[in-house]
Coordinates of C-alpha atoms and ligand atoms in Angstrom, one line a residue:
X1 CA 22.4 17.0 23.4
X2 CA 19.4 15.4 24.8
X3 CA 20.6 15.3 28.1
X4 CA 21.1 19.3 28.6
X5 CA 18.4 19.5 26.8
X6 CA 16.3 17.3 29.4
X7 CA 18.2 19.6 32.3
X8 CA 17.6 22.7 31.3
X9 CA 13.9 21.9 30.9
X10 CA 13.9 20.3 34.9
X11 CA 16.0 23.6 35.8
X12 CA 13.3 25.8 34.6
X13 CA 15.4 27.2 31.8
X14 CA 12.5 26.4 29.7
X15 CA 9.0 26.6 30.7
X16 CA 7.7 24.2 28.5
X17 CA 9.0 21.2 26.1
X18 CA 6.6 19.4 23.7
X19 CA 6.8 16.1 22.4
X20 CA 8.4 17.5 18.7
X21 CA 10.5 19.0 20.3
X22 CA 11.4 15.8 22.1
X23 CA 11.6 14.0 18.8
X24 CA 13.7 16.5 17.3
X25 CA 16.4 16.5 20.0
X26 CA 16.3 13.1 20.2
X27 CA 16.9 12.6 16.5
X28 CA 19.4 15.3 16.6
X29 CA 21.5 13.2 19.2
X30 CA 21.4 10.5 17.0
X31 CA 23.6 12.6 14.6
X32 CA 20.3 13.4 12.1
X33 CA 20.9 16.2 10.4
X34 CA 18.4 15.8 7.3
X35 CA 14.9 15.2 7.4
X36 CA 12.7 14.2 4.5
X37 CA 8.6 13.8 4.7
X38 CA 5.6 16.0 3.9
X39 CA 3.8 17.7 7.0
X40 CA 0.2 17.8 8.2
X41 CA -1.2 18.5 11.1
X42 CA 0.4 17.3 13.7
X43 CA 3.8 16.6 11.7
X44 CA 4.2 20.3 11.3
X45 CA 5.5 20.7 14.1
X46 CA 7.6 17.7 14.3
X47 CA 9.3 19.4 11.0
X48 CA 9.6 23.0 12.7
X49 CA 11.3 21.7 15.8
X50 CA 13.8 19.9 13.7
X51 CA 14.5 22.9 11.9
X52 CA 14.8 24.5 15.2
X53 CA 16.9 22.0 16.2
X54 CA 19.4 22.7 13.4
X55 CA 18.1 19.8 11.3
X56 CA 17.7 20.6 7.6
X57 CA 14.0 19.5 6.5
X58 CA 13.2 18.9 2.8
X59 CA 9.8 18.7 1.8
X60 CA 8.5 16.1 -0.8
X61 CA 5.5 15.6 -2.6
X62 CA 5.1 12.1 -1.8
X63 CA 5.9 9.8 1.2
X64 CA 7.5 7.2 -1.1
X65 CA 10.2 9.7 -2.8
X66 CA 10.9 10.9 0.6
X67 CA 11.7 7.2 2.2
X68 CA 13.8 6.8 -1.1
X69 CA 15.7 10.1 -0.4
X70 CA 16.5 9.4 2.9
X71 CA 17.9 6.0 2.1
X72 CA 20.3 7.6 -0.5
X73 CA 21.5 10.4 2.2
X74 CA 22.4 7.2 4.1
X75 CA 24.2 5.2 1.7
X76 CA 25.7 8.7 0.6
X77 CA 26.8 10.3 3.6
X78 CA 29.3 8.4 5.7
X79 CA 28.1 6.5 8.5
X80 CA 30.2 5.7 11.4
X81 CA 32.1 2.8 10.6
X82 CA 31.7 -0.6 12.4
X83 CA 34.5 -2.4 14.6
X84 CA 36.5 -4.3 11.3
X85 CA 37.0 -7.9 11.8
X86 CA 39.2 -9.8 9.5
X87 CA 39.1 -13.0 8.0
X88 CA 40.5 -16.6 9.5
X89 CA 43.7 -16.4 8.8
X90 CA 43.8 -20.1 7.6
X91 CA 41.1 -19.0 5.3
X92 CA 42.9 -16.6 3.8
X93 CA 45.5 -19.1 2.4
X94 CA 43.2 -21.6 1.6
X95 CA 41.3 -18.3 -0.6
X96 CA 45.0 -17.5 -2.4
X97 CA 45.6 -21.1 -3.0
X98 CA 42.1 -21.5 -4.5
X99 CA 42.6 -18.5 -6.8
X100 CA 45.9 -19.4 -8.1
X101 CA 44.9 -22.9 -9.0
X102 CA 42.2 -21.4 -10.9
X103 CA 42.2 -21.3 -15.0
X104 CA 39.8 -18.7 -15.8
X105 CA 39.7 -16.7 -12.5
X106 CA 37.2 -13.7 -11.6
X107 CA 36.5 -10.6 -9.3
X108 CA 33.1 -9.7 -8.7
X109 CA 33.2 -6.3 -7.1
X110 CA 30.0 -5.7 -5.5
X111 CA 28.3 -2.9 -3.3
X112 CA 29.7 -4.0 -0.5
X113 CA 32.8 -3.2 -1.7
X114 CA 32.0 0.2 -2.0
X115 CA 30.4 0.9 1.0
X116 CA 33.2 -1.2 2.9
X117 CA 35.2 1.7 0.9
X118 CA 37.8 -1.7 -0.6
X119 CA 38.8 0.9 -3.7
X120 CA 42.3 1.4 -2.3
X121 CA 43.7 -2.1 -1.5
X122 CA 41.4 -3.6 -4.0
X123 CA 42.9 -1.7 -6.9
X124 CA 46.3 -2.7 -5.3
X125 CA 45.2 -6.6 -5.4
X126 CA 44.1 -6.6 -9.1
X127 CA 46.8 -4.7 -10.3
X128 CA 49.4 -6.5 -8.6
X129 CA 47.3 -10.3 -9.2
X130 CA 46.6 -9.2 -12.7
X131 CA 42.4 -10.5 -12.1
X132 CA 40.1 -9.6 -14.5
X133 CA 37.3 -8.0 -12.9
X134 CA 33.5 -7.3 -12.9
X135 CA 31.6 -4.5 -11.1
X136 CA 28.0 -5.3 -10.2
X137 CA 26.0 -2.4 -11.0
X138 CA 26.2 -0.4 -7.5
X139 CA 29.9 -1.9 -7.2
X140 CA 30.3 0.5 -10.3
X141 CA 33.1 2.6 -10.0
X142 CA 34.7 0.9 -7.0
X143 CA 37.7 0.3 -10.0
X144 CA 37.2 2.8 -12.7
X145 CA 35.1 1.1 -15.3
X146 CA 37.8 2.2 -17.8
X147 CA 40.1 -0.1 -16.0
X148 CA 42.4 -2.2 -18.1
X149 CA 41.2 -5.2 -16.0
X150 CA 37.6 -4.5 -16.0
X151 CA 35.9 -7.0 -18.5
X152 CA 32.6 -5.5 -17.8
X153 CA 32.0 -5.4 -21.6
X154 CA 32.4 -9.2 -21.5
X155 CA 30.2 -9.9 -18.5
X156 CA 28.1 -12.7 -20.1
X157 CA 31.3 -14.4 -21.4
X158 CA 33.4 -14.0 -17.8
X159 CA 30.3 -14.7 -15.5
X160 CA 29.3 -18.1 -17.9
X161 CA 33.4 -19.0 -18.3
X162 CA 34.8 -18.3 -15.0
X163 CA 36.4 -21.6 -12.9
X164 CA 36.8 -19.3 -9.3
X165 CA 34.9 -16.4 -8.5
X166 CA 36.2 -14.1 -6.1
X167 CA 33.0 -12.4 -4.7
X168 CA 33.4 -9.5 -3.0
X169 CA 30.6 -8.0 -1.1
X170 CA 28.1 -8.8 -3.7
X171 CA 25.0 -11.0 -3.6
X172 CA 24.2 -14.1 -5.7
X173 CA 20.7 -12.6 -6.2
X174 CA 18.9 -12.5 -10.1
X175 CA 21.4 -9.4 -10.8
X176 CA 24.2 -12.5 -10.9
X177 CA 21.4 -15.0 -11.7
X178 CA 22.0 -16.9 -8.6
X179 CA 25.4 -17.8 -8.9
X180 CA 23.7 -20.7 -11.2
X181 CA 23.6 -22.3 -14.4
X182 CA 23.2 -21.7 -17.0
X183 CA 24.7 -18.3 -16.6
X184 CA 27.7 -19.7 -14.5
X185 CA 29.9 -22.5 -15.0
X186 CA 27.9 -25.3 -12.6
X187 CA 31.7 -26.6 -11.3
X188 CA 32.4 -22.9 -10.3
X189 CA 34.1 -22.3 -7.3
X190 CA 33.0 -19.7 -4.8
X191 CA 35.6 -17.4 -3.2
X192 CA 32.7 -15.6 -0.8
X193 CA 34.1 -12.1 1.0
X194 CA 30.8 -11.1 3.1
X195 CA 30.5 -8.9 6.4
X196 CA 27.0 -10.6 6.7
X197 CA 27.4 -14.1 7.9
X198 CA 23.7 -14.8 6.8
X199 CA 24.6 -14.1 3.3
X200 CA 27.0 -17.1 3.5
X201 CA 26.0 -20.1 0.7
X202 CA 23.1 -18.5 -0.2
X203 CA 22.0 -20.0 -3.5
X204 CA 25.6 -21.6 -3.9
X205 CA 28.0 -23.4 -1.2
X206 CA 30.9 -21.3 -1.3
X207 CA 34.4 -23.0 -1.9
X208 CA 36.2 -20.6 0.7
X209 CA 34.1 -18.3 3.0
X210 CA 36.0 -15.2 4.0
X211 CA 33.6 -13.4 7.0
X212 CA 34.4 -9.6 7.7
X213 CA 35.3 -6.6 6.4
X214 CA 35.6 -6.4 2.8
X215 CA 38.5 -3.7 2.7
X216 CA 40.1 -5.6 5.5
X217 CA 40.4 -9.0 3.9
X218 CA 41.1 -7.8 0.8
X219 CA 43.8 -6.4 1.9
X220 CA 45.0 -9.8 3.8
X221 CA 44.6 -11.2 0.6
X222 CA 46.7 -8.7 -0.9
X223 CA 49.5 -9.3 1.8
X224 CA 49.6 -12.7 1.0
X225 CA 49.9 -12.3 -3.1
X226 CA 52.4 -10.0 -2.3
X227 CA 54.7 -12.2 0.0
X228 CA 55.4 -14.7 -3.1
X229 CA 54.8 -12.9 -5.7
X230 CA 52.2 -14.1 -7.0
X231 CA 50.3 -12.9 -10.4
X232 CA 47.5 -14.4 -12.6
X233 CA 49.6 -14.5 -16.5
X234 CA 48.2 -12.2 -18.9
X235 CA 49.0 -14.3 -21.7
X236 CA 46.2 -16.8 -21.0
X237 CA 43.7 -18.4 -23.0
X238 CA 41.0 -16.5 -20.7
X239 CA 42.0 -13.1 -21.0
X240 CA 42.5 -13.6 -24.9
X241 CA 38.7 -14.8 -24.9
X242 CA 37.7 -12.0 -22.2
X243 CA 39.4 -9.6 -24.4
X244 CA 38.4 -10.4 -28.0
X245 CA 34.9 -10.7 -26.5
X246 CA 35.4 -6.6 -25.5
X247 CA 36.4 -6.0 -28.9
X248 CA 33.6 -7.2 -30.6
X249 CA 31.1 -5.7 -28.2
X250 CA 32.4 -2.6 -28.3
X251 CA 32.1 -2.8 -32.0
X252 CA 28.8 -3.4 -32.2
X253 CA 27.8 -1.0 -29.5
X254 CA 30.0 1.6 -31.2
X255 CA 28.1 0.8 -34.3
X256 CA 24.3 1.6 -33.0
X257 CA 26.5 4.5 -31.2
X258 CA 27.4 6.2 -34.1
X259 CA 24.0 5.9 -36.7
X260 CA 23.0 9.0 -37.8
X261 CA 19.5 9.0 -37.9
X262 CA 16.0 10.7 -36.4
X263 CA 14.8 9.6 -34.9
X264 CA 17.8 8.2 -32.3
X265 CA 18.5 4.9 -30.7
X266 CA 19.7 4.2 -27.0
X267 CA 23.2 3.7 -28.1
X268 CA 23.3 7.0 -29.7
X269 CA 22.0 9.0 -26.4
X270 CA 24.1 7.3 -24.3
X271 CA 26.9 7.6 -26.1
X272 CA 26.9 11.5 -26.4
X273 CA 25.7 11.7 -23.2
X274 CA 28.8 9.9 -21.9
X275 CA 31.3 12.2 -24.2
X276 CA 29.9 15.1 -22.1
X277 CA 29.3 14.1 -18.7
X278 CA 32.0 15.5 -15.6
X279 CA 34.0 12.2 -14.7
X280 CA 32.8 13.3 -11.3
X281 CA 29.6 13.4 -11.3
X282 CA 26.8 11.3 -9.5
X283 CA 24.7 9.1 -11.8
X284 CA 21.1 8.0 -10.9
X285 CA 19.3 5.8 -13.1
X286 CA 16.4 3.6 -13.2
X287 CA 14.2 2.3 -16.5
X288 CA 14.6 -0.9 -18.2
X289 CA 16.5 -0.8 -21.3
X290 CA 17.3 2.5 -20.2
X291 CA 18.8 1.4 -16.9
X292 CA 20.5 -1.4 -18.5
X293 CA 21.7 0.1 -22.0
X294 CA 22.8 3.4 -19.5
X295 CA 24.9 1.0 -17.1
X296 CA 27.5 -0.1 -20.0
X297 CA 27.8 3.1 -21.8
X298 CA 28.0 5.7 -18.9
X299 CA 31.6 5.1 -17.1
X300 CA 31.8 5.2 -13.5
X301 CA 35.0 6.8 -12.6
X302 CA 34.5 6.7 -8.6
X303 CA 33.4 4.8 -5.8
X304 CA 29.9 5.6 -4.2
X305 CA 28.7 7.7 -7.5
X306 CA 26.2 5.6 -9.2
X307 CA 22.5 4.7 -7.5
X308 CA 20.5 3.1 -9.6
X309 CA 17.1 0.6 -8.9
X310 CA 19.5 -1.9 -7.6
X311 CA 18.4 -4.9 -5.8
X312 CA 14.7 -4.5 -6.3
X313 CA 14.5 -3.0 -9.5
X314 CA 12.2 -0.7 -8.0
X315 CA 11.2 2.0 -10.1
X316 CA 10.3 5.8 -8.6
X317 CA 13.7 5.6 -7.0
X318 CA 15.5 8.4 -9.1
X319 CA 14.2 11.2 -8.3
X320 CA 14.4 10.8 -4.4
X321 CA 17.6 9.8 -4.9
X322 CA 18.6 12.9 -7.0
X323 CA 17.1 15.4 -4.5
X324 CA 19.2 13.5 -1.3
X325 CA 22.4 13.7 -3.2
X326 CA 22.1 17.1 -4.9
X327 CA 21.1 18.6 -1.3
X328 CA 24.3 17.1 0.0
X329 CA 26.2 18.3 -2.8
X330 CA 24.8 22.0 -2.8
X331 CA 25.3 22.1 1.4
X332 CA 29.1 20.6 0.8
X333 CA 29.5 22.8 -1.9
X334 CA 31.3 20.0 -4.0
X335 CA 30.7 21.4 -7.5
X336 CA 29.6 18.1 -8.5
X337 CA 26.9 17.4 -10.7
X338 CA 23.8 15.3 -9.7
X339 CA 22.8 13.5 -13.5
X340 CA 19.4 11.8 -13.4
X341 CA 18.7 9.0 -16.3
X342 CA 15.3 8.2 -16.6
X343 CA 13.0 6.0 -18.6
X344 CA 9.7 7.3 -19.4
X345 CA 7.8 5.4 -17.3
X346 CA 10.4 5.3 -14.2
X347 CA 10.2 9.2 -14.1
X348 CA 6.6 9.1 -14.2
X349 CA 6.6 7.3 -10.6
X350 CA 8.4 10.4 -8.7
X351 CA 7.6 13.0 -11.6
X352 CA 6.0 15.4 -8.8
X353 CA 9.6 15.5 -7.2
X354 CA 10.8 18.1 -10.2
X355 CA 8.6 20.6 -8.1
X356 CA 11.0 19.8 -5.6
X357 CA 14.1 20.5 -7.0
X358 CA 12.6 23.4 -8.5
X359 CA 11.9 25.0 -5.2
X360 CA 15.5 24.0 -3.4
X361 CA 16.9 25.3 -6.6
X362 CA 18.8 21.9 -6.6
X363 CA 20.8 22.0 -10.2
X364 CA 20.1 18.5 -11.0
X365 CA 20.0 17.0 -14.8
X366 CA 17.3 14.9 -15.1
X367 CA 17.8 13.0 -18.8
X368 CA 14.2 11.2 -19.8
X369 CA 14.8 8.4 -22.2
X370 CA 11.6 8.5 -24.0
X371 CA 10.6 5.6 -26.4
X372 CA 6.9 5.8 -25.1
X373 CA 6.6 3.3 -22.9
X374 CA 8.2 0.3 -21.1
X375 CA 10.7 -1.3 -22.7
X376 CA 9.3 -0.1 -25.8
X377 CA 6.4 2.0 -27.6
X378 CA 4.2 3.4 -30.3
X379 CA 5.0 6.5 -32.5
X380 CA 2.5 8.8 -32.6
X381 CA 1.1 7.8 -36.2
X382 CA 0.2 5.0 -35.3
X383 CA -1.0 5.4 -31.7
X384 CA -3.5 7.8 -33.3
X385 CA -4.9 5.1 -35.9
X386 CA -5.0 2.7 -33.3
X387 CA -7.2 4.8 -30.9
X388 CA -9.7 5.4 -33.7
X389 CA -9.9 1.6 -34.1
X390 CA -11.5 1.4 -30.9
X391 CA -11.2 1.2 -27.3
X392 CA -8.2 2.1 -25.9
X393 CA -8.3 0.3 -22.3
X394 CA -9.1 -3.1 -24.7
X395 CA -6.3 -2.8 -27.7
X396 CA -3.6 -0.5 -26.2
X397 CA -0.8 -2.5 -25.4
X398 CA 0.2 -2.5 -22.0
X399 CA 3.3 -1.6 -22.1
X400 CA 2.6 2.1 -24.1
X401 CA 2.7 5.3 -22.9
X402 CA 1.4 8.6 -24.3
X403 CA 3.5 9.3 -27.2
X404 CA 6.0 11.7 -27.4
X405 CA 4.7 13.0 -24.0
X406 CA 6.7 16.2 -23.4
X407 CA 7.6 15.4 -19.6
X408 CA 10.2 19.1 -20.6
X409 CA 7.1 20.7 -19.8
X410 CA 6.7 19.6 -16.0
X411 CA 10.1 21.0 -15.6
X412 CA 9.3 24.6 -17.2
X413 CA 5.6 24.7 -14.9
X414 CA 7.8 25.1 -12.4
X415 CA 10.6 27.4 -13.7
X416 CA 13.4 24.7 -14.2
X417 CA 14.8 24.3 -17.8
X418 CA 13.1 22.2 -20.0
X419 CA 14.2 20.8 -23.5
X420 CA 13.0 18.5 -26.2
X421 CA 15.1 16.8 -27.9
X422 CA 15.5 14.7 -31.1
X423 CA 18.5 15.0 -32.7
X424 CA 22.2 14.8 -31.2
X425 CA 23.0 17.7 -31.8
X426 CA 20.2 19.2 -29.7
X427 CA 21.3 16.5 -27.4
X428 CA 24.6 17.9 -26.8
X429 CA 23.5 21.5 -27.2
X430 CA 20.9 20.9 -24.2
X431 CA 23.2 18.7 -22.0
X432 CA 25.9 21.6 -22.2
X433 CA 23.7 24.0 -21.9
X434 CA 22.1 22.3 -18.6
X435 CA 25.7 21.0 -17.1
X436 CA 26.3 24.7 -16.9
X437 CA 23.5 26.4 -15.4
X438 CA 24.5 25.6 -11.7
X439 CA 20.9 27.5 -10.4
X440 CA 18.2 25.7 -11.5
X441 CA 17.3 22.2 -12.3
X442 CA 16.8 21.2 -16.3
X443 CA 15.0 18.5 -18.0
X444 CA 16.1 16.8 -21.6
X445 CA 13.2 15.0 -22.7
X446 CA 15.0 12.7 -25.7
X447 CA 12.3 11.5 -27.9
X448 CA 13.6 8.3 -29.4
X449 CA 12.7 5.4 -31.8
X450 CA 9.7 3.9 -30.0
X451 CA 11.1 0.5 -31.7
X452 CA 14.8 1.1 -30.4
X453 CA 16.4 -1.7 -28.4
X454 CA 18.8 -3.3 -26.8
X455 CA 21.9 -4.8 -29.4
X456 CA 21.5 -8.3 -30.2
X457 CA 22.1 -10.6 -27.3
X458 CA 24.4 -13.7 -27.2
X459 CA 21.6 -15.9 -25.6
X460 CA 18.1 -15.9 -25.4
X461 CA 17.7 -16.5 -21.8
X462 CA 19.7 -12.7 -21.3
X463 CA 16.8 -11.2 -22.0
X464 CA 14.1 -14.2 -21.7
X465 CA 11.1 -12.9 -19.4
X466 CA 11.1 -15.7 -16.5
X467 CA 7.6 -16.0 -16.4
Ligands
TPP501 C1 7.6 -0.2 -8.4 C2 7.7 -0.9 -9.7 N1 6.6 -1.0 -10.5 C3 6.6 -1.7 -11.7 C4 7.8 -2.2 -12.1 C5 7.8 -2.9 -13.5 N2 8.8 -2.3 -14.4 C6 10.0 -2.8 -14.7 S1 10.9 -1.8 -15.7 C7 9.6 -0.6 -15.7 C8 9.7 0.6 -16.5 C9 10.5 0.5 -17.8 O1 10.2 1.5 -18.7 P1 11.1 2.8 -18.8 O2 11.4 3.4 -17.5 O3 10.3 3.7 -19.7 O4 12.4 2.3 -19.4 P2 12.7 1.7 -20.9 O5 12.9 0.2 -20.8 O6 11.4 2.0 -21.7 O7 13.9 2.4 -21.4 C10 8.5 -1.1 -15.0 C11 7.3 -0.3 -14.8 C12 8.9 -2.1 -11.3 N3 10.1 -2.5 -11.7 N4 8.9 -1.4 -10.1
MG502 MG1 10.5 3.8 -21.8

């Protein structure tokens, strides 16, 4: 440690310690066993002393996708966990009694649920209570999104419906549109599970605040359904609405799923896509419609194996992201798979980073969903009339890319496999073919209709921009 470190330099066991080495060894102490940056004089040698100092250093092409990378090793790798404080205990009654008074209860299973690591006594409480419940998209997988209780594919229904919310670890930020109407119920009730007293009533006054560790109070609440017995009917009138709303989304979703036609829509990627993908493995994602689309047709199976833009909505995330997790992976030999869904115009922010993976050898499977720009596109026909009709910078619309831009060949510059796809069958043939090549990373660049998106929405204000 630092310490013999520091001694062995005053003993004379070392003639001479420079200031890297001092920041290495100090990091080291502080349990940091990754490093992610780009060196320059003088941060080479801040990047050879951590090597030196049994730190693994992974060089990045850009500052940015290095920040992003080290935040995922975080969230990824297990940090030590805090002292766990539990709820009031009176609270804890008043929560029960709130929740079985309720008509048309919910769960809302957010990310602190997963990094609070709830997954065991929270699938105990809603199998036991009976709750429907609805992962947030980083909660994802906390439950198995195949989970008889999960109403995920009835979100807009259970979040505008629901008379008690049991929030667990998750923000009422613009993900759950603020906890407000007209997205919520404006009499809902509040059930707030939070280790950050801060987060507290923000946006709505909670009817119950539980404060403390989520996997802690969940379980209190699960002691306290279990003393009487307790369970939430299943013959209601709310899960018969929750569950003939799944029905009929699923129908239509299966429908734009299973067109056959070039070229494809989102459905149709993400449906093949989900056929073939490991149950295991880690799913990174950021776009729009891609991001969105991806979230309810790729299944999370397990807890802490989805990262997506999150909070922010900050594109250039994904590839950072990829490269932190697939380096854990490959060093904890895991055999599982790192998967990387892009939109276009997300990859484009961290496209450099495939250089990176490249040179780790870091078998990640990058998908690009490619409609041409953001949120939607041009085909090439008529991106070509267009340009002839004048200048670009002043009739281009904003939101198009190149067309058909074959991002395949960035991976295969630098000796990673590359594929362009349009049909599903080359879709399947390149995701099999790249889901079994465990040296190198691969690239599917899935050209699809420019025009393609998202299935017909309930209400306007879904997919309404705000400005
Ligand atoms: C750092 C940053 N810059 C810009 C944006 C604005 N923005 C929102 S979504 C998006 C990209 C969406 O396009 P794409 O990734 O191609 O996904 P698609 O919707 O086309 O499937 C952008 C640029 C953002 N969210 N973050
Ligand atoms: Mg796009």
């Amino acid at each position: 440690n630092i310490q013999q470190f520091l001694s062995a330099y005053s003993d004379g066991a070392m003639d001479e310690v420079t200031g890297a080495q001092l920041i290495a060894e100090s990091l080291k102490a502080q349990k940091v066993d990754y490093m992610f940056g780009i060196v320059g004089v003088p941060v080479i040698e801040v990047a050879m002393a951590a090597q030196a100092a049994g730190i693994k250093f992974v060089g990045m092409r850009n500052e940015q996708a290095a920040c992003y990378a080290a935040s995922c090793y975080m969230s990824l790798s297990c940090c030590p966990p805090p002292p766990v404080s539990v709820a009031d205990h009176e609270a804890v009654t008043e929560a029960v009694s709130v929740l079985k008074a309720a008509k048309s209860p919910l769960v809302i299973v957010g990310k602190g649920a997963a990094y609070g690591r709830a997954e065991a006594a929270l699938r105990e409480f809603v199998e036991m209570s009976g709750l429907p419940f609805l992962p947030t998209p980083m909660g994802k997988g906390v439950l198995p999104d195949d989970h008889p209780n999960c109403v995920a594919a009835a979100r807009s229904r259970a979040l505008l419906q629901a008379d008690v919310v049991l929030l667990l670890g998750a923000r009422l930020n613009w993900i759950l549109h603020f906890g407000l109407p007209p997205r919520f119920n404006p009499n809902v009730k509040v059930i707030q599970v939070d280790l950050c007293a801060e987060e507290m009533g923000n946006n709505v006054k909670p009817a119950v605040s539980l404060l403390g560790d989520v996997n802690a109070i969940v379980n209190q609440l699960l002691k306290c359904v279990q003393k009487d017995g307790w369970r939430y009917p299943s013959n209601t009138e709310w899960w018969s609405a929750l569950k003939e709303k799944i029905v009929s989304n699923a129908k239509a979703s299966k429908a734009l799923a299973l067109e056959v036609r070039v070229p494809m829509n989102y459905y149709m990627v993400f449906h093949h896509i989900s056929q073939l993908l490991p149950q295991d493995c880690i799913i990174v994602s950021e776009g729009a419609n891609t991001m969105d689309i991806g979230r309810t047709m790729l299944n999370n199976y397990l807890p802490r194996h989805r990262l997506d833009a999150g909070t922010f909505g900050t594109m250039g995330v994904g590839l950072g992201f990829a490269i932190a997790a697939a380096a854990l992976e490959k060093s904890a030999n895991s055999g599982r798979r790192v998967v990387c869904v892009e939109g276009d115009s997300a990859f484009g922010f961290s496209g450099m980073e495939v250089e990176t993976m490249c040179r780790y050898q870091l078998p990640v499977v990058i998908i690009v969903v490619n409609n041409n720009g953001i949120y939607s596109g041009m085909d090439p026909k008529t991106w070509k009339e267009m340009s002839q009709m004048g200048d670009l910078t002043a009739i281009a619309p904003p939101v198009s890319l190149l067309p058909e831009a074959r991002y395949d060949l960035i991976m295969t510059a630098f000796g990673g496999q590359g594929y362009l796809v349009r049909t599903v069958q080359e879709l399947r043939d390149a995701l099999q073919r790249s889901l079994s090549d465990w040296d190198r990373p691969s690239l599917l660049n899935v050209l699809i209709d420019p025009s393609s998106d998202r299935k017909q929405q309930e209400f306007p204000w879904l997919t309404r921009s705000n400005l």
